[in-house]
Amino acid sequence: MRTISPTPQKSTTSALASSLNNAANDVYRGFIHTTQNSLALLGTVAAVVLLVFGMRADLRASGEERLLSWLLQRQEAQQLVEREVDVEPTAIDRVTVANLRDLTDQQAKVTQWLSRKYRVAPEPVGALVAEAYQIGERTRLDPTLLLAVMAIESRFNPFAQSPVGAQGLMQVLTRVHTDKYEDFGGELAAFDPLSNLRVGARVLEDAVKRSGSLEGGLRLYVGAVTTDGSWYINRVMAEHLRIQRVAQGKPLKHFDTPPPVRAIPVNAPAPGSEVEAEVRPNAATPPVTAIPS
């Protein structure tokens, strides 16, 4: 019997493996050679570019400018993609705020107290407090009275509006006092805090002069026609007293409120005339005895 030897098959397999190994080695050596040549070429180009830019300051400056411009454009494009709204760097100019460090000690005390009580940020309240003190210097109105009126009328909400159309911090009837807003650009200025405060202060000052007393002025300001307005006067004067005590650094006492007052009788407005501002209580609501917060 003849036995077939596996030697030829093994020789063929070894030859194939050796060929593949040689091919792989050739490819590897070719890749290394090509890479080395490419890196050498890039290095040469970079050296030439650096040499040229080093010798030519004008070319270097132009290149740096173009590179910086490209980087800035890329950054702006990326920011526009990331943002969902347009930016407005000048928006800060419209904000009604004050730096608390610029306030006097008295103004700072009032600002912090009102901010805590009415849950309003101190910076915008500080701007209103500073403005109220400036108005007080030009008129015979106590700044703490103006702040008390704002507190009772709107709780320092500059966008407040009553059912009859009294608007803003001081709840002035815009349609009645449109002429007073002309100096501020029109009646929409009723929703600008400082403009509304200035117009409201003018209305209150006129009301006090017409009535001859602070109580009578508050009665006219709220437009009390069928009542003596004592419910409103008591609330404003109670808050006025508290703010005064805060400004003076005096402690507040529970039920620390002035005795109830009644408005000095004044002539009732003509039928159909508009009221100055609007704060209407419920018919069954008694005068409020305010408790300091």
Coordinates of C-alpha atoms in Angstrom, one line a residue:
M1 CA 0.0 0.0 0.0
R2 CA 1.3 3.5 -0.9
T3 CA 1.2 6.3 1.8
I4 CA 0.5 9.9 0.7
S5 CA 2.7 12.5 2.4
P6 CA 1.2 15.9 3.5
T7 CA 4.5 17.7 2.9
P8 CA 3.6 19.5 -0.4
Q9 CA 0.4 21.1 1.1
K10 CA 2.3 22.4 4.1
S11 CA 5.0 23.9 1.8
T12 CA 2.3 25.7 -0.2
T13 CA 0.7 27.2 3.0
S14 CA 4.1 28.4 4.3
A15 CA 4.9 30.0 1.0
L16 CA 1.6 31.9 1.0
A17 CA 2.1 33.2 4.5
S18 CA 5.6 34.3 3.7
S19 CA 4.3 36.2 0.6
L20 CA 1.6 38.0 2.7
N21 CA 4.1 38.9 5.4
N22 CA 6.5 40.3 2.8
A23 CA 3.7 42.4 1.2
A24 CA 2.6 43.8 4.6
N25 CA 6.2 44.7 5.4
D26 CA 6.5 46.5 2.0
V27 CA 3.3 48.4 2.6
Y28 CA 4.4 49.4 6.1
R29 CA 7.8 50.6 4.9
G30 CA 6.1 52.5 2.1
F31 CA 3.7 54.2 4.5
I32 CA 6.6 55.2 6.8
H33 CA 8.6 56.5 3.9
T34 CA 5.7 58.5 2.5
T35 CA 4.8 60.0 5.9
Q36 CA 8.3 61.0 6.6
N37 CA 8.5 62.7 3.2
S38 CA 5.1 64.5 3.8
L39 CA 6.2 65.7 7.2
A40 CA 9.4 66.9 5.8
L41 CA 7.6 68.7 3.1
L42 CA 5.1 70.3 5.6
G43 CA 8.0 71.3 7.8
T44 CA 9.8 72.9 4.9
V45 CA 6.7 74.8 3.9
A46 CA 6.1 76.0 7.5
A47 CA 9.7 77.1 7.8
V48 CA 9.4 79.1 4.6
V49 CA 6.1 80.7 5.7
L50 CA 7.6 81.6 9.1
L51 CA 10.7 83.0 7.4
V52 CA 8.6 85.2 5.0
F53 CA 6.3 86.4 7.8
G54 CA 9.3 87.1 10.0
M55 CA 10.9 89.2 7.3
R56 CA 7.7 91.0 6.2
A57 CA 5.9 92.7 9.1
D58 CA 3.1 93.9 6.9
L59 CA 2.3 90.3 5.8
R60 CA 2.5 89.1 9.4
A61 CA 0.1 91.8 10.5
S62 CA -2.3 91.0 7.6
G63 CA -2.2 87.3 8.4
E64 CA -2.9 87.9 12.1
E65 CA -5.8 90.2 11.3
R66 CA -7.4 87.7 8.9
L67 CA -6.9 84.8 11.4
L68 CA -8.4 86.9 14.2
S69 CA -11.4 87.9 12.0
W70 CA -12.0 84.3 11.1
L71 CA -11.9 83.2 14.7
L72 CA -14.3 85.9 15.8
Q73 CA -16.7 85.0 13.0
R74 CA -16.6 81.4 14.1
Q75 CA -17.3 82.4 17.7
E76 CA -20.2 84.7 16.8
A77 CA -21.7 82.0 14.5
Q78 CA -21.5 79.5 17.3
Q79 CA -23.1 81.9 19.8
L80 CA -26.0 82.6 17.4
V81 CA -26.6 78.8 17.1
E82 CA -26.6 78.4 20.9
R83 CA -28.8 81.4 21.7
E84 CA -32.5 81.3 21.1
V85 CA -33.1 85.1 21.4
D86 CA -31.2 88.1 20.1
V87 CA -28.9 89.9 22.5
E88 CA -29.3 93.6 23.4
P89 CA -26.3 94.9 25.4
T90 CA -28.0 98.3 25.8
A91 CA -31.1 96.9 27.6
I92 CA -29.5 97.8 30.9
D93 CA -30.1 101.5 30.0
R94 CA -33.9 100.9 30.3
V95 CA -33.7 99.3 33.8
T96 CA -34.9 101.4 36.7
V97 CA -32.5 100.5 39.5
A98 CA -30.2 102.2 41.9
N99 CA -26.9 101.2 43.4
L100 CA -27.6 100.7 47.1
R101 CA -24.2 102.1 48.0
D102 CA -25.3 105.4 46.5
L103 CA -28.2 105.8 48.8
T104 CA -28.1 107.8 52.1
D105 CA -28.3 105.9 55.3
Q106 CA -32.0 106.9 55.7
Q107 CA -32.9 105.9 52.2
A108 CA -31.1 102.6 52.5
K109 CA -33.1 101.7 55.7
V110 CA -36.4 102.5 54.0
T111 CA -35.3 100.6 50.8
Q112 CA -34.5 97.4 52.8
W113 CA -37.7 97.5 54.8
L114 CA -39.9 98.1 51.8
S115 CA -38.1 95.4 49.9
R116 CA -38.7 92.8 52.6
K117 CA -42.3 93.8 53.3
Y118 CA -43.5 93.9 49.7
R119 CA -41.1 91.3 48.3
V120 CA -39.6 93.5 45.7
A121 CA -35.9 93.6 44.7
P122 CA -34.1 96.3 46.7
E123 CA -32.4 97.8 43.6
P124 CA -35.6 99.0 41.8
V125 CA -37.1 100.0 45.2
G126 CA -34.0 102.0 45.9
A127 CA -34.4 104.0 42.7
L128 CA -38.0 104.9 43.7
V129 CA -36.9 105.8 47.2
A130 CA -34.2 108.1 45.9
E131 CA -36.6 109.7 43.4
A132 CA -39.3 110.2 46.2
Y133 CA -36.7 112.1 48.3
Q134 CA -35.7 114.3 45.3
I135 CA -39.4 115.1 44.7
G136 CA -39.8 115.9 48.4
E137 CA -37.0 118.5 48.1
R138 CA -38.9 120.3 45.3
T139 CA -42.3 120.1 46.8
R140 CA -43.9 120.2 50.3
L141 CA -44.7 116.5 50.1
D142 CA -42.9 114.2 52.5
P143 CA -41.1 111.4 50.5
T144 CA -42.3 108.8 53.0
L145 CA -45.9 109.9 52.1
L146 CA -45.2 109.3 48.4
L147 CA -43.8 105.9 49.2
A148 CA -46.8 105.1 51.4
V149 CA -49.2 106.0 48.6
M150 CA -47.3 103.7 46.2
A151 CA -47.5 100.9 48.8
I152 CA -51.2 101.2 49.3
E153 CA -52.1 101.9 45.6
S154 CA -50.0 99.2 43.8
R155 CA -47.7 97.4 46.3
F156 CA -44.9 98.7 44.1
N157 CA -46.1 96.9 41.0
P158 CA -45.3 99.3 38.1
F159 CA -47.7 97.5 35.7
A160 CA -50.8 97.5 38.0
Q161 CA -54.1 98.6 36.6
S162 CA -57.5 99.0 38.3
P163 CA -60.8 98.1 36.8
V164 CA -61.5 101.7 36.0
G165 CA -58.1 102.3 34.3
A166 CA -55.9 103.7 37.0
Q167 CA -52.4 102.6 36.0
G168 CA -48.9 102.2 37.4
L169 CA -47.2 102.7 40.8
M170 CA -49.4 105.6 41.8
Q171 CA -52.5 104.4 40.1
V172 CA -53.2 107.6 38.3
L173 CA -56.0 107.7 35.8
T174 CA -54.0 108.0 32.6
R175 CA -56.9 109.1 30.5
V176 CA -57.6 112.0 32.8
H177 CA -54.0 113.2 33.1
T178 CA -52.8 112.5 29.6
D179 CA -51.4 116.1 29.4
K180 CA -49.1 115.4 32.3
Y181 CA -47.5 112.5 30.5
E182 CA -46.8 114.6 27.4
D183 CA -43.5 115.7 29.0
F184 CA -42.5 112.0 29.3
G185 CA -43.3 110.9 25.7
G186 CA -47.0 110.0 25.9
E187 CA -49.5 108.2 28.0
L188 CA -47.6 104.8 27.7
A189 CA -45.1 106.4 30.1
A190 CA -47.6 105.5 32.8
F191 CA -45.9 102.2 33.0
D192 CA -42.4 103.7 33.4
P193 CA -41.9 103.7 37.2
L194 CA -40.2 107.0 37.5
S195 CA -42.5 108.8 35.1
N196 CA -45.6 107.4 36.9
L197 CA -44.1 108.5 40.3
R198 CA -43.5 112.0 39.0
V199 CA -46.9 112.4 37.5
G200 CA -48.6 110.9 40.6
A201 CA -46.7 113.3 42.8
R202 CA -47.9 116.3 40.8
V203 CA -51.5 115.0 41.0
L204 CA -51.3 114.6 44.8
E205 CA -49.6 118.0 45.2
D206 CA -52.4 119.6 43.2
A207 CA -55.0 117.8 45.3
V208 CA -53.5 118.9 48.6
K209 CA -53.4 122.5 47.4
R210 CA -57.0 122.4 46.2
S211 CA -58.3 120.9 49.5
G212 CA -56.0 122.8 51.8
S213 CA -55.0 119.8 53.9
L214 CA -53.1 116.5 53.5
E215 CA -56.2 114.5 54.5
G216 CA -58.4 116.4 52.0
G217 CA -55.7 115.9 49.3
L218 CA -55.7 112.2 49.8
R219 CA -59.5 112.2 49.7
L220 CA -59.4 114.0 46.3
Y221 CA -56.6 111.7 45.1
V222 CA -58.6 108.5 45.7
G223 CA -61.7 110.1 44.2
A224 CA -63.9 109.5 47.2
V225 CA -67.3 110.9 46.2
T226 CA -69.9 109.1 48.2
T227 CA -67.8 108.7 51.3
D228 CA -65.3 110.8 53.3
G229 CA -62.4 108.6 52.2
S230 CA -61.4 107.9 55.8
W231 CA -60.8 104.2 55.0
Y232 CA -58.2 105.2 52.4
I233 CA -56.7 108.0 54.5
N234 CA -56.2 105.7 57.5
R235 CA -54.4 103.1 55.4
V236 CA -52.0 105.6 53.8
M237 CA -51.3 107.5 57.0
A238 CA -50.6 104.3 58.9
E239 CA -48.1 103.2 56.3
H240 CA -46.7 106.7 56.2
L241 CA -46.0 106.6 59.9
R242 CA -44.3 103.2 59.7
I243 CA -42.0 104.3 56.9
Q244 CA -41.2 107.5 58.8
R245 CA -40.2 105.4 61.9
V246 CA -38.0 103.1 59.7
A247 CA -36.3 106.2 58.1
Q248 CA -35.6 107.6 61.6
G249 CA -34.2 104.3 62.9
K250 CA -37.0 103.9 65.4
P251 CA -38.4 100.5 66.4
L252 CA -41.9 99.6 65.1
K253 CA -44.5 98.6 67.6
H254 CA -47.4 96.3 67.1
F255 CA -50.6 98.3 66.2
D256 CA -48.4 101.3 65.9
T257 CA -50.8 103.4 63.8
P258 CA -52.0 107.0 64.0
P259 CA -55.5 107.7 65.3
P260 CA -58.3 107.4 62.7
V261 CA -58.7 110.7 60.8
R262 CA -61.5 112.0 58.7
A263 CA -61.0 114.1 55.7
I264 CA -61.7 117.8 55.9
P265 CA -64.9 118.4 53.9
V266 CA -64.4 119.5 50.4
N267 CA -66.6 120.2 47.5
A268 CA -67.6 117.0 45.7
P269 CA -66.5 116.6 42.1
A270 CA -69.0 117.6 39.4
P271 CA -71.2 114.8 38.2
G272 CA -69.6 112.7 35.6
S273 CA -66.1 113.9 36.4
E274 CA -63.2 111.5 36.7
V275 CA -61.5 110.6 40.0
E276 CA -57.8 111.1 40.4
A277 CA -56.8 107.6 41.4
E278 CA -58.6 104.4 42.1
V279 CA -58.5 102.3 45.2
R280 CA -61.9 101.0 46.1
P281 CA -62.7 99.0 49.3
N282 CA -65.6 96.6 49.7
A283 CA -68.7 98.2 51.1
A284 CA -68.5 96.2 54.2
T285 CA -64.8 96.6 54.8
P286 CA -64.1 98.7 57.9
P287 CA -61.1 101.0 58.2
V288 CA -57.9 99.0 58.3
T289 CA -55.7 98.8 61.3
A290 CA -52.3 97.9 59.8
I291 CA -49.8 95.8 61.6
P292 CA -46.2 96.2 60.7
S293 CA -44.6 93.3 59.0

